[in-house]
Amino acid sequence: MKDKLGLSGEVEVTIIKADKNKEKQVVKNAVHVELKNAIAKGLQETFEYGINNSPLFSTDNFDDSPAPTRSGMVLTDASNEYETALTTITTVPNSTGVRITSSTRRDGDTKNLTGARCGRYYVNGDFTIDYASTTFTQAVTDGQQIDVTWDITIS
């Protein structure tokens, strides 16, 4: 018997402006082979690959580089990565998978974002297990908030 376990997903990026108007974009993401290998290893032996198995990122103002040994979502610009405040980790509605949501407010200069990455246990500029990544272009200015909803679906 042959069967497949597929992983796919998408990322919804929402900017909430100072006047409360919203700008949304939805982009596909690449699920990394590291996550696929971790799931396979987890089926064979005790192996932690869950995002909740380490402390989560919590900074909500683009002020900090991702904290070591934490998990979650980072936003990128041309030269930096910023941790985001994770607000919820739930199941994807009407599906099998995980939904990771973050909300981060910008106070100060504009950040011209180019993408995001999601994973477990950030050390030395990288996750030990990269879940997925995506690219998008979005400016976040003083007083705006960026909400990112990341779905990784098992099919």
mmCIF file of C-alpha atoms in Angstrom:
data_model
loop_
_atom_site.group_PDB
_atom_site.id
_atom_site.type_symbol
_atom_site.label_atom_id
_atom_site.label_comp_id
_atom_site.label_asym_id
_atom_site.label_seq_id
_atom_site.Cartn_x
_atom_site.Cartn_y
_atom_site.Cartn_z
ATOM 1 C CA MET A 1 0.000 0.000 0.000
ATOM 2 C CA LYS A 2 1.318 3.413 -0.932
ATOM 3 C CA ASP A 3 0.067 6.582 0.667
ATOM 4 C CA LYS A 4 1.410 10.086 0.964
ATOM 5 C CA LEU A 5 1.566 12.582 3.771
ATOM 6 C CA GLY A 6 1.595 16.011 2.176
ATOM 7 C CA LEU A 7 2.407 19.307 3.844
ATOM 8 C CA SER A 8 1.327 22.633 2.422
ATOM 9 C CA GLY A 9 0.251 26.009 3.619
ATOM 10 C CA GLU A 10 -0.211 29.689 3.246
ATOM 11 C CA VAL A 11 0.483 32.875 5.144
ATOM 12 C CA GLU A 12 -1.949 35.752 5.593
ATOM 13 C CA VAL A 13 -0.328 39.108 6.322
ATOM 14 C CA THR A 14 -2.587 41.877 7.641
ATOM 15 C CA ILE A 15 -1.529 45.459 8.290
ATOM 16 C CA ILE A 16 -3.751 47.399 10.671
ATOM 17 C CA LYS A 17 -3.184 51.092 10.069
ATOM 18 C CA ALA A 18 -3.513 53.849 12.651
ATOM 19 C CA ASP A 19 -6.980 54.684 11.261
ATOM 20 C CA LYS A 20 -7.960 50.982 11.810
ATOM 21 C CA ASN A 21 -8.184 50.265 8.053
ATOM 22 C CA LYS A 22 -6.746 46.865 7.092
ATOM 23 C CA GLU A 23 -4.578 45.770 4.191
ATOM 24 C CA LYS A 24 -4.348 41.998 3.564
ATOM 25 C CA GLN A 25 -2.294 39.741 1.361
ATOM 26 C CA VAL A 26 -2.150 35.940 1.226
ATOM 27 C CA VAL A 27 1.003 34.184 0.024
ATOM 28 C CA LYS A 28 2.017 30.550 -0.332
ATOM 29 C CA ASN A 29 4.957 29.203 1.612
ATOM 30 C CA ALA A 30 7.621 26.569 1.185
ATOM 31 C CA VAL A 31 7.441 23.804 3.798
ATOM 32 C CA HIS A 32 11.035 22.912 4.615
ATOM 33 C CA VAL A 33 12.492 19.418 4.400
ATOM 34 C CA GLU A 34 13.692 19.837 8.015
ATOM 35 C CA LEU A 35 10.060 19.710 9.206
ATOM 36 C CA LYS A 36 9.305 16.690 7.027
ATOM 37 C CA ASN A 37 12.388 14.876 8.379
ATOM 38 C CA ALA A 38 11.454 15.781 11.968
ATOM 39 C CA ILE A 39 7.951 14.367 11.533
ATOM 40 C CA ALA A 40 9.383 11.154 10.066
ATOM 41 C CA LYS A 41 11.886 10.885 12.925
ATOM 42 C CA GLY A 42 9.079 11.524 15.427
ATOM 43 C CA LEU A 43 7.204 8.516 14.044
ATOM 44 C CA GLN A 44 10.248 6.319 14.659
ATOM 45 C CA GLU A 45 11.401 7.494 18.081
ATOM 46 C CA THR A 46 10.882 10.066 20.788
ATOM 47 C CA PHE A 47 11.836 13.302 19.072
ATOM 48 C CA GLU A 48 10.652 16.800 19.945
ATOM 49 C CA TYR A 49 9.774 18.960 16.985
ATOM 50 C CA GLY A 50 6.721 20.806 18.273
ATOM 51 C CA ILE A 51 6.770 24.580 18.399
ATOM 52 C CA ASN A 52 5.498 24.550 22.001
ATOM 53 C CA ASN A 53 8.432 22.424 23.225
ATOM 54 C CA SER A 54 10.496 25.550 23.898
ATOM 55 C CA PRO A 55 9.679 29.085 25.043
ATOM 56 C CA LEU A 56 7.980 31.210 22.378
ATOM 57 C CA PHE A 57 9.034 34.569 20.960
ATOM 58 C CA SER A 58 7.276 37.440 22.719
ATOM 59 C CA THR A 59 8.695 40.793 21.561
ATOM 60 C CA ASP A 60 6.011 42.862 19.892
ATOM 61 C CA ASN A 61 7.778 45.945 18.513
ATOM 62 C CA PHE A 62 10.528 44.911 16.048
ATOM 63 C CA ASP A 63 13.079 45.951 18.654
ATOM 64 C CA ASP A 64 14.813 42.646 19.135
ATOM 65 C CA SER A 65 16.636 40.107 17.093
ATOM 66 C CA PRO A 66 15.156 36.663 17.686
ATOM 67 C CA ALA A 67 15.929 35.440 21.197
ATOM 68 C CA PRO A 68 18.099 32.316 21.386
ATOM 69 C CA THR A 69 16.427 28.992 22.250
ATOM 70 C CA ARG A 70 12.924 30.317 21.518
ATOM 71 C CA SER A 71 10.482 29.226 18.832
ATOM 72 C CA GLY A 72 7.950 30.915 16.597
ATOM 73 C CA MET A 73 7.919 33.304 13.683
ATOM 74 C CA VAL A 74 10.479 35.841 12.491
ATOM 75 C CA LEU A 75 9.903 38.651 10.001
ATOM 76 C CA THR A 76 12.744 39.672 7.695
ATOM 77 C CA ASP A 77 13.864 42.781 5.883
ATOM 78 C CA ALA A 78 16.872 43.230 3.606
ATOM 79 C CA SER A 79 19.388 42.756 6.435
ATOM 80 C CA ASN A 80 17.704 41.740 9.713
ATOM 81 C CA GLU A 81 15.310 39.314 11.332
ATOM 82 C CA TYR A 82 12.847 40.340 14.039
ATOM 83 C CA GLU A 83 10.966 38.126 16.445
ATOM 84 C CA THR A 84 7.208 38.501 16.599
ATOM 85 C CA ALA A 85 4.867 38.108 19.538
ATOM 86 C CA LEU A 86 3.079 34.783 19.116
ATOM 87 C CA THR A 87 -0.536 35.125 20.138
ATOM 88 C CA THR A 88 -2.042 31.699 19.407
ATOM 89 C CA ILE A 89 -1.137 28.208 18.266
ATOM 90 C CA THR A 90 -4.237 26.247 17.270
ATOM 91 C CA THR A 91 -5.503 23.781 14.697
ATOM 92 C CA VAL A 92 -6.422 24.928 11.199
ATOM 93 C CA PRO A 93 -10.243 25.160 11.003
ATOM 94 C CA ASN A 94 -11.857 22.374 8.927
ATOM 95 C CA SER A 95 -8.460 20.797 8.319
ATOM 96 C CA THR A 96 -5.574 18.836 9.816
ATOM 97 C CA GLY A 97 -2.670 21.066 10.638
ATOM 98 C CA VAL A 98 -1.409 23.912 12.768
ATOM 99 C CA ARG A 99 -2.215 27.640 12.720
ATOM 100 C CA ILE A 100 0.418 29.956 14.186
ATOM 101 C CA THR A 101 -0.614 33.579 14.713
ATOM 102 C CA SER A 102 1.495 36.576 15.669
ATOM 103 C CA SER A 103 0.774 40.243 16.227
ATOM 104 C CA THR A 104 3.499 42.886 16.270
ATOM 105 C CA ARG A 105 3.194 46.667 16.533
ATOM 106 C CA ARG A 106 5.687 49.108 15.027
ATOM 107 C CA ASP A 107 6.707 52.197 16.978
ATOM 108 C CA GLY A 108 9.424 54.183 15.252
ATOM 109 C CA ASP A 109 10.979 54.059 11.820
ATOM 110 C CA THR A 110 9.452 52.171 8.904
ATOM 111 C CA LYS A 111 10.386 48.517 8.400
ATOM 112 C CA ASN A 112 10.261 47.294 4.787
ATOM 113 C CA LEU A 113 9.593 43.602 5.244
ATOM 114 C CA THR A 114 10.528 41.025 2.616
ATOM 115 C CA GLY A 115 9.322 37.781 4.167
ATOM 116 C CA ALA A 116 8.968 35.506 7.153
ATOM 117 C CA ARG A 117 10.215 32.214 8.561
ATOM 118 C CA CYS A 118 8.662 29.896 11.093
ATOM 119 C CA GLY A 119 10.349 27.225 13.171
ATOM 120 C CA ARG A 120 11.492 25.660 16.384
ATOM 121 C CA TYR A 121 14.405 26.605 18.650
ATOM 122 C CA TYR A 122 16.293 29.596 17.195
ATOM 123 C CA VAL A 123 20.070 29.434 17.729
ATOM 124 C CA ASN A 124 22.925 31.306 16.016
ATOM 125 C CA GLY A 125 20.719 32.986 13.423
ATOM 126 C CA ASP A 126 18.702 29.923 12.422
ATOM 127 C CA PHE A 127 16.032 27.534 13.634
ATOM 128 C CA THR A 128 17.165 24.007 14.498
ATOM 129 C CA ILE A 129 14.007 22.893 12.659
ATOM 130 C CA ASP A 130 12.780 25.233 9.928
ATOM 131 C CA TYR A 131 9.040 24.706 9.441
ATOM 132 C CA ALA A 132 8.398 26.980 6.474
ATOM 133 C CA SER A 133 9.307 30.278 4.839
ATOM 134 C CA THR A 134 7.712 32.768 2.496
ATOM 135 C CA THR A 135 8.455 36.043 0.759
ATOM 136 C CA PHE A 136 6.292 39.137 0.511
ATOM 137 C CA THR A 137 6.774 42.881 0.364
ATOM 138 C CA GLN A 138 5.157 44.996 3.053
ATOM 139 C CA ALA A 139 6.082 48.285 4.720
ATOM 140 C CA VAL A 140 5.116 48.697 8.376
ATOM 141 C CA THR A 141 5.211 52.287 9.589
ATOM 142 C CA ASP A 142 5.014 53.979 12.974
ATOM 143 C CA GLY A 143 1.760 53.126 14.736
ATOM 144 C CA GLN A 144 0.827 50.232 12.454
ATOM 145 C CA GLN A 145 0.375 46.633 13.502
ATOM 146 C CA ILE A 146 1.202 43.546 11.458
ATOM 147 C CA ASP A 147 -0.730 40.347 12.107
ATOM 148 C CA VAL A 148 0.575 37.171 10.503
ATOM 149 C CA THR A 149 -1.472 33.960 10.374
ATOM 150 C CA TRP A 150 0.524 30.938 9.212
ATOM 151 C CA ASP A 151 -1.254 27.690 8.316
ATOM 152 C CA ILE A 152 0.662 24.467 7.763
ATOM 153 C CA THR A 153 -1.761 21.803 6.600
ATOM 154 C CA ILE A 154 -1.295 18.043 6.524
ATOM 155 C CA SER A 155 -3.103 16.391 3.641
#
